[in-house]
mmCIF file of C-alpha atoms in Angstrom:
data_model
loop_
_atom_site.group_PDB
_atom_site.id
_atom_site.type_symbol
_atom_site.label_atom_id
_atom_site.label_comp_id
_atom_site.label_asym_id
_atom_site.label_seq_id
_atom_site.Cartn_x
_atom_site.Cartn_y
_atom_site.Cartn_z
ATOM 1 C CA MET A 1 106.310 80.439 -146.320
ATOM 2 C CA THR A 2 107.285 78.993 -149.675
ATOM 3 C CA GLN A 3 105.226 76.024 -150.801
ATOM 4 C CA PRO A 4 107.222 73.003 -152.093
ATOM 5 C CA PRO A 5 106.907 72.385 -155.848
ATOM 6 C CA PRO A 6 104.294 69.807 -156.887
ATOM 7 C CA PRO A 7 105.583 66.317 -157.632
ATOM 8 C CA PRO A 8 106.215 65.526 -161.324
ATOM 9 C CA PRO A 9 103.421 63.696 -163.168
ATOM 10 C CA PRO A 10 103.815 59.915 -163.475
ATOM 11 C CA PRO A 11 105.246 58.691 -166.805
ATOM 12 C CA LEU A 12 102.819 57.584 -169.479
ATOM 13 C CA SER A 13 102.402 53.836 -169.793
ATOM 14 C CA PRO A 14 103.780 52.679 -173.139
ATOM 15 C CA PRO A 15 101.513 50.711 -175.464
ATOM 16 C CA ASN A 16 101.937 46.977 -175.676
ATOM 17 C CA ALA A 17 103.898 45.227 -178.400
ATOM 18 C CA GLU A 18 100.990 45.427 -180.819
ATOM 19 C CA GLY A 19 100.684 49.191 -180.487
ATOM 20 C CA SER A 20 97.479 49.300 -178.442
ATOM 21 C CA SER A 21 97.272 50.312 -174.806
ATOM 22 C CA ALA A 22 95.461 48.114 -172.325
ATOM 23 C CA SER A 23 92.298 49.215 -170.578
ATOM 24 C CA PRO A 24 92.702 49.713 -166.785
ATOM 25 C CA GLY A 25 89.874 47.226 -166.169
ATOM 26 C CA LEU A 26 91.105 44.641 -168.675
ATOM 27 C CA PRO A 27 91.000 41.150 -167.143
ATOM 28 C CA ARG A 28 94.472 39.622 -167.053
ATOM 29 C CA PRO A 29 94.060 35.971 -166.107
ATOM 30 C CA ALA A 30 97.138 33.884 -165.527
ATOM 31 C CA ILE A 31 98.049 32.194 -168.820
ATOM 32 C CA THR A 32 97.960 28.438 -168.256
ATOM 33 C CA LEU A 33 97.613 27.399 -171.915
ATOM 34 C CA LEU A 34 99.896 24.543 -172.990
ATOM 35 C CA GLN A 35 102.154 24.429 -175.998
ATOM 36 C CA PRO A 36 100.470 22.734 -178.996
ATOM 37 C CA ALA A 37 101.543 19.164 -179.666
ATOM 38 C CA SER A 38 102.884 20.137 -183.088
ATOM 39 C CA ASN A 39 105.340 22.577 -181.479
ATOM 40 C CA ARG A 40 106.423 20.036 -178.888
ATOM 41 C CA LYS A 41 107.146 17.515 -181.626
ATOM 42 C CA ARG A 42 109.084 19.937 -183.761
ATOM 43 C CA GLY A 43 110.927 21.426 -180.791
ATOM 44 C CA SER A 44 112.015 24.502 -182.690
ATOM 45 C CA LYS A 45 110.882 27.998 -183.513
ATOM 46 C CA PRO A 46 110.691 29.624 -186.962
ATOM 47 C CA PRO A 47 114.010 31.115 -188.078
ATOM 48 C CA LYS A 48 114.600 34.633 -186.777
ATOM 49 C CA VAL A 49 114.812 36.108 -190.285
ATOM 50 C CA PHE A 50 111.406 34.630 -191.152
ATOM 51 C CA ARG A 51 109.845 35.977 -187.938
ATOM 52 C CA VAL A 52 111.145 39.460 -188.742
ATOM 53 C CA PHE A 53 109.848 39.145 -192.331
ATOM 54 C CA ARG A 54 106.439 38.108 -191.026
ATOM 55 C CA SER A 55 106.279 40.971 -188.509
ATOM 56 C CA VAL A 56 107.053 43.461 -191.287
ATOM 57 C CA PHE A 57 104.109 42.144 -193.313
ATOM 58 C CA ARG A 58 101.842 42.677 -190.321
ATOM 59 C CA SER A 59 102.579 46.400 -190.450
ATOM 60 C CA PHE A 60 101.409 46.712 -194.075
ATOM 61 C CA PRO A 61 97.876 47.916 -194.864
ATOM 62 C CA ILE A 62 95.419 45.466 -196.402
ATOM 63 C CA MET A 63 95.563 45.860 -200.195
ATOM 64 C CA THR A 64 93.670 44.306 -203.072
ATOM 65 C CA PRO A 65 95.854 41.502 -204.465
ATOM 66 C CA ALA A 66 96.130 40.116 -207.939
ATOM 67 C CA CYS A 67 95.365 36.463 -207.308
ATOM 68 C CA ARG A 68 94.717 33.479 -209.500
ATOM 69 C CA PHE A 69 91.692 31.846 -207.954
ATOM 70 C CA HIS A 70 89.847 29.507 -210.287
ATOM 71 C CA GLY A 71 86.426 28.700 -208.879
ATOM 72 C CA SER A 72 85.644 26.483 -205.947
ATOM 73 C CA ILE A 73 87.990 23.994 -204.346
ATOM 74 C CA PRO A 74 86.763 20.401 -204.183
ATOM 75 C CA ILE A 75 86.198 18.922 -200.736
ATOM 76 C CA MET A 76 89.026 16.541 -199.957
ATOM 77 C CA GLY A 77 88.696 13.059 -198.567
ATOM 78 C CA GLY A 78 87.004 11.214 -201.417
ATOM 79 C CA GLY A 79 84.417 8.561 -200.712
ATOM 80 C CA SER A 80 85.796 7.951 -197.219
ATOM 81 C CA GLY A 81 85.670 11.624 -196.266
ATOM 82 C CA GLY A 82 82.024 11.724 -195.253
ATOM 83 C CA LEU A 83 80.607 12.550 -191.848
ATOM 84 C CA ALA A 84 80.382 9.800 -189.247
ATOM 85 C CA ASP A 85 78.882 10.747 -185.880
ATOM 86 C CA GLY A 86 79.628 14.394 -186.603
ATOM 87 C CA HIS A 87 83.281 13.678 -187.400
ATOM 88 C CA ILE A 88 85.005 13.474 -190.790
ATOM 89 C CA HIS A 89 86.653 10.084 -191.202
ATOM 90 C CA GLY A 90 90.428 10.392 -191.105
ATOM 91 C CA ALA A 91 90.390 14.018 -189.944
ATOM 92 C CA THR A 92 92.159 15.494 -186.913
ATOM 93 C CA ARG A 93 89.918 17.166 -184.333
ATOM 94 C CA ASN A 94 90.903 20.738 -183.340
ATOM 95 C CA THR A 95 89.302 23.635 -181.490
ATOM 96 C CA GLY A 96 88.601 26.736 -183.560
ATOM 97 C CA THR A 97 87.704 30.187 -182.227
ATOM 98 C CA LEU A 98 86.515 33.150 -184.273
ATOM 99 C CA PHE A 99 86.788 36.392 -182.333
ATOM 100 C CA GLY A 100 87.126 40.128 -182.765
ATOM 101 C CA HIS A 101 85.572 43.491 -181.992
ATOM 102 C CA ARG A 102 82.399 43.972 -184.036
ATOM 103 C CA ASN A 103 83.790 46.702 -186.313
ATOM 104 C CA ALA A 104 87.362 45.375 -186.452
ATOM 105 C CA ARG A 105 88.877 42.527 -188.446
ATOM 106 C CA ILE A 106 87.991 39.024 -187.374
ATOM 107 C CA SER A 107 90.661 36.580 -186.197
ATOM 108 C CA VAL A 108 90.601 32.786 -186.389
ATOM 109 C CA ALA A 109 92.547 30.783 -183.803
ATOM 110 C CA ILE A 110 93.169 27.044 -184.211
ATOM 111 C CA GLN A 111 94.162 25.088 -181.096
ATOM 112 C CA ASP A 112 94.881 21.419 -180.470
ATOM 113 C CA THR A 113 92.536 21.677 -177.472
ATOM 114 C CA PRO A 114 90.732 24.568 -175.738
ATOM 115 C CA ARG A 115 93.564 24.606 -173.183
ATOM 116 C CA SER A 116 96.508 24.899 -175.590
ATOM 117 C CA ILE A 117 98.346 27.850 -177.093
ATOM 118 C CA PRO A 118 97.058 28.408 -180.650
ATOM 119 C CA ALA A 119 99.014 26.645 -183.364
ATOM 120 C CA LEU A 120 97.606 29.098 -185.921
ATOM 121 C CA ILE A 121 96.101 32.592 -185.777
ATOM 122 C CA LEU A 122 94.798 34.234 -188.930
ATOM 123 C CA GLU A 123 93.460 37.756 -189.326
ATOM 124 C CA LEU A 124 90.994 38.243 -192.191
ATOM 125 C CA ALA A 125 90.341 41.557 -193.927
ATOM 126 C CA VAL A 126 86.630 41.519 -193.084
ATOM 127 C CA PRO A 127 84.822 43.050 -190.075
ATOM 128 C CA THR A 128 83.727 40.613 -187.385
ATOM 129 C CA ALA A 129 80.066 41.671 -187.508
ATOM 130 C CA ARG A 130 79.937 41.185 -191.293
ATOM 131 C CA PHE A 131 81.553 37.746 -191.099
ATOM 132 C CA MET A 132 79.220 36.547 -188.340
ATOM 133 C CA GLN A 133 76.231 37.865 -190.276
ATOM 134 C CA ASP A 134 77.324 35.947 -193.375
ATOM 135 C CA MET A 135 77.690 32.782 -191.275
ATOM 136 C CA GLY A 136 74.124 33.182 -190.088
ATOM 137 C CA SER A 137 72.960 33.233 -193.709
ATOM 138 C CA GLY A 138 74.229 29.754 -194.491
ATOM 139 C CA LEU A 139 77.349 27.807 -195.445
ATOM 140 C CA LEU A 140 80.475 29.977 -195.531
ATOM 141 C CA ARG A 141 83.495 28.936 -197.586
ATOM 142 C CA VAL A 142 86.784 30.744 -196.994
ATOM 143 C CA ALA A 143 89.502 30.049 -199.568
ATOM 144 C CA LEU A 144 93.072 31.113 -198.788
ATOM 145 C CA GLU A 145 95.571 30.954 -201.615
ATOM 146 C CA CYS A 146 99.304 31.617 -201.831
ATOM 147 C CA GLU A 147 101.974 31.110 -204.465
ATOM 148 C CA LYS A 148 104.272 28.118 -204.532
ATOM 149 C CA LYS A 149 107.879 29.323 -204.727
ATOM 150 C CA PRO A 150 110.484 27.010 -206.314
ATOM 151 C CA GLY A 151 112.858 25.543 -203.743
ATOM 152 C CA GLU A 152 110.912 26.897 -200.751
ATOM 153 C CA ARG A 153 110.352 24.337 -197.975
ATOM 154 C CA ILE A 154 108.001 26.147 -195.656
ATOM 155 C CA ARG A 155 105.113 24.313 -193.993
ATOM 156 C CA LEU A 156 101.781 25.249 -195.589
ATOM 157 C CA LEU A 157 100.202 26.728 -192.449
ATOM 158 C CA ASP A 158 103.392 28.714 -191.738
ATOM 159 C CA GLU A 159 102.897 30.822 -194.872
ATOM 160 C CA PRO A 160 102.662 34.458 -193.701
ATOM 161 C CA LEU A 161 100.289 35.949 -196.266
ATOM 162 C CA TRP A 162 97.273 34.659 -198.168
ATOM 163 C CA CYS A 163 94.944 35.911 -200.875
ATOM 164 C CA ALA A 164 91.496 35.522 -199.296
ATOM 165 C CA PHE A 165 88.042 34.786 -200.746
ATOM 166 C CA VAL A 166 84.725 34.389 -198.927
ATOM 167 C CA ASN A 167 82.134 32.449 -200.942
ATOM 168 C CA GLY A 168 84.075 33.320 -204.084
ATOM 169 C CA ARG A 169 84.233 37.032 -203.279
ATOM 170 C CA LYS A 170 87.740 38.471 -203.004
ATOM 171 C CA ILE A 171 88.186 40.292 -199.691
ATOM 172 C CA GLY A 172 91.912 41.112 -199.777
ATOM 173 C CA TYR A 173 94.580 39.439 -197.667
ATOM 174 C CA ALA A 174 94.613 37.118 -194.690
ATOM 175 C CA GLN A 175 97.681 37.280 -192.477
ATOM 176 C CA ARG A 176 99.128 34.689 -190.173
ATOM 177 C CA ARG A 177 100.462 36.246 -186.980
ATOM 178 C CA GLU A 178 102.010 35.199 -183.724
ATOM 179 C CA PRO A 179 99.583 35.214 -180.762
ATOM 180 C CA THR A 180 99.634 38.537 -178.924
ATOM 181 C CA GLU A 181 99.080 39.056 -175.204
ATOM 182 C CA PHE A 182 95.532 40.110 -176.053
ATOM 183 C CA ASP A 183 94.929 36.894 -178.037
ATOM 184 C CA LEU A 184 96.215 34.750 -175.178
ATOM 185 C CA ASN A 185 94.046 36.604 -172.650
ATOM 186 C CA VAL A 186 90.959 35.993 -174.798
ATOM 187 C CA LEU A 187 91.723 32.295 -175.264
ATOM 188 C CA GLN A 188 92.546 31.930 -171.569
ATOM 189 C CA LEU A 189 89.120 33.347 -170.682
ATOM 190 C CA LEU A 190 87.575 30.756 -173.020
ATOM 191 C CA HIS A 191 89.740 27.809 -171.944
ATOM 192 C CA ALA A 192 86.812 26.034 -170.263
ATOM 193 C CA VAL A 193 84.515 26.488 -173.287
ATOM 194 C CA SER A 194 84.484 23.724 -175.888
ATOM 195 C CA MET A 195 81.626 25.101 -178.012
ATOM 196 C CA GLY A 196 79.579 28.267 -177.863
ATOM 197 C CA ALA A 197 79.187 31.873 -178.944
ATOM 198 C CA GLY A 198 78.634 35.183 -177.216
ATOM 199 C CA VAL A 199 80.108 38.478 -176.056
ATOM 200 C CA LEU A 200 83.097 38.737 -173.724
ATOM 201 C CA PRO A 201 83.127 41.044 -170.656
ATOM 202 C CA PRO A 202 82.597 44.795 -171.254
ATOM 203 C CA GLU A 203 86.183 45.488 -170.121
ATOM 204 C CA LEU A 204 87.317 43.946 -173.409
ATOM 205 C CA SER A 205 85.122 46.225 -175.525
ATOM 206 C CA ASP A 206 86.648 48.995 -177.617
ATOM 207 C CA PRO A 207 85.129 52.524 -177.691
ATOM 208 C CA LYS A 208 85.429 52.670 -181.476
ATOM 209 C CA ASP A 209 85.198 49.039 -182.586
ATOM 210 C CA GLY A 210 82.507 47.844 -180.180
ATOM 211 C CA GLU A 211 81.987 44.625 -178.258
ATOM 212 C CA LEU A 212 84.344 41.669 -178.425
ATOM 213 C CA THR A 213 82.384 38.715 -179.773
ATOM 214 C CA TYR A 214 83.419 35.100 -180.217
ATOM 215 C CA MET A 215 82.292 31.780 -181.659
ATOM 216 C CA ARG A 216 83.968 28.515 -180.699
ATOM 217 C CA ALA A 217 83.451 25.023 -182.126
ATOM 218 C CA HIS A 218 85.206 21.799 -183.070
ATOM 219 C CA PHE A 219 87.071 21.904 -186.387
ATOM 220 C CA ASP A 220 88.048 18.826 -188.374
ATOM 221 C CA ARG A 221 91.380 19.191 -190.156
ATOM 222 C CA VAL A 222 91.825 17.275 -193.408
ATOM 223 C CA VAL A 223 95.280 17.238 -195.029
ATOM 224 C CA GLY A 224 95.110 16.696 -198.785
ATOM 225 C CA SER A 225 98.808 17.197 -199.543
ATOM 226 C CA LYS A 226 101.692 19.425 -198.494
ATOM 227 C CA ASP A 227 100.009 22.157 -200.555
ATOM 228 C CA SER A 228 96.374 21.762 -199.496
ATOM 229 C CA GLU A 229 94.571 21.530 -196.162
ATOM 230 C CA THR A 230 90.991 22.172 -195.052
ATOM 231 C CA PHE A 231 89.377 22.968 -191.719
ATOM 232 C CA TYR A 232 85.664 22.160 -191.366
ATOM 233 C CA MET A 233 83.611 23.635 -188.522
ATOM 234 C CA LEU A 234 80.850 21.115 -187.846
ATOM 235 C CA ASN A 235 77.426 21.650 -186.324
ATOM 236 C CA PRO A 236 77.287 20.518 -182.665
ATOM 237 C CA ASP A 237 74.373 18.128 -183.345
ATOM 238 C CA GLY A 238 76.296 16.379 -186.122
ATOM 239 C CA ASN A 239 73.172 16.120 -188.276
ATOM 240 C CA SER A 240 74.322 18.340 -191.104
ATOM 241 C CA GLY A 241 77.465 19.402 -192.912
ATOM 242 C CA PRO A 242 79.986 22.095 -192.005
ATOM 243 C CA GLU A 243 78.780 25.648 -191.385
ATOM 244 C CA LEU A 244 82.249 27.009 -192.146
ATOM 245 C CA SER A 245 85.000 25.594 -194.348
ATOM 246 C CA ILE A 246 88.471 27.127 -194.553
ATOM 247 C CA PHE A 247 90.592 25.950 -197.480
ATOM 248 C CA PHE A 248 94.376 26.496 -197.617
ATOM 249 C CA VAL A 249 95.883 26.047 -201.083
ATOM 250 C CA ARG A 250 99.381 26.710 -202.412
ATOM 251 C CA ILE A 251 99.518 26.893 -206.209
#
């Protein structure tokens, strides 16, 4: 008696939009994050041409740029910019999360609150483990610089590409990117955390890049001008200055 042919194998699952396939055990919590207030006020998305331009940049490898960085950037705020009860006078309070697999590039997400969709996600050309180690050694200053183009009217934090320095050392580029499904899953898992650091569940680990680590804290945002902004990550006890400062400058 002739045996029936075996059924065809199931089709391969395609990778997600970012080119990486999801682990079968990857937690997929329902995304309940809210739109940031800045997006609700503006009520519009970036032009389609700009989004395509930005996505093309994300596919480029990190290269060593020729940047014009001239020393340190002064802390903005003047005499009234000091700390008061752990908060910089006149600054806007945000939630900042540093996360990434230990051997992969670190990402920085800025949210209005821990329960909102990130208003800004940056990917730095430095491994997560190295960045966290440097933070443990003392004050870390990240300077991000881009060129001012005549006639361009793009918001400073919407710039797609930055020349990046860590404590004066050039590390390559930092890229702004739209939040991916993976980013949103990570931030959803952390939505009840206001401050803290640790390792996320093993299902989020990567065989090659290691555990997924995170650090979350309050960031104070100080706007100096349309071409300069600073985010300060303050110590939870409020008894000392910022552990991490991120400077955005357009020159």
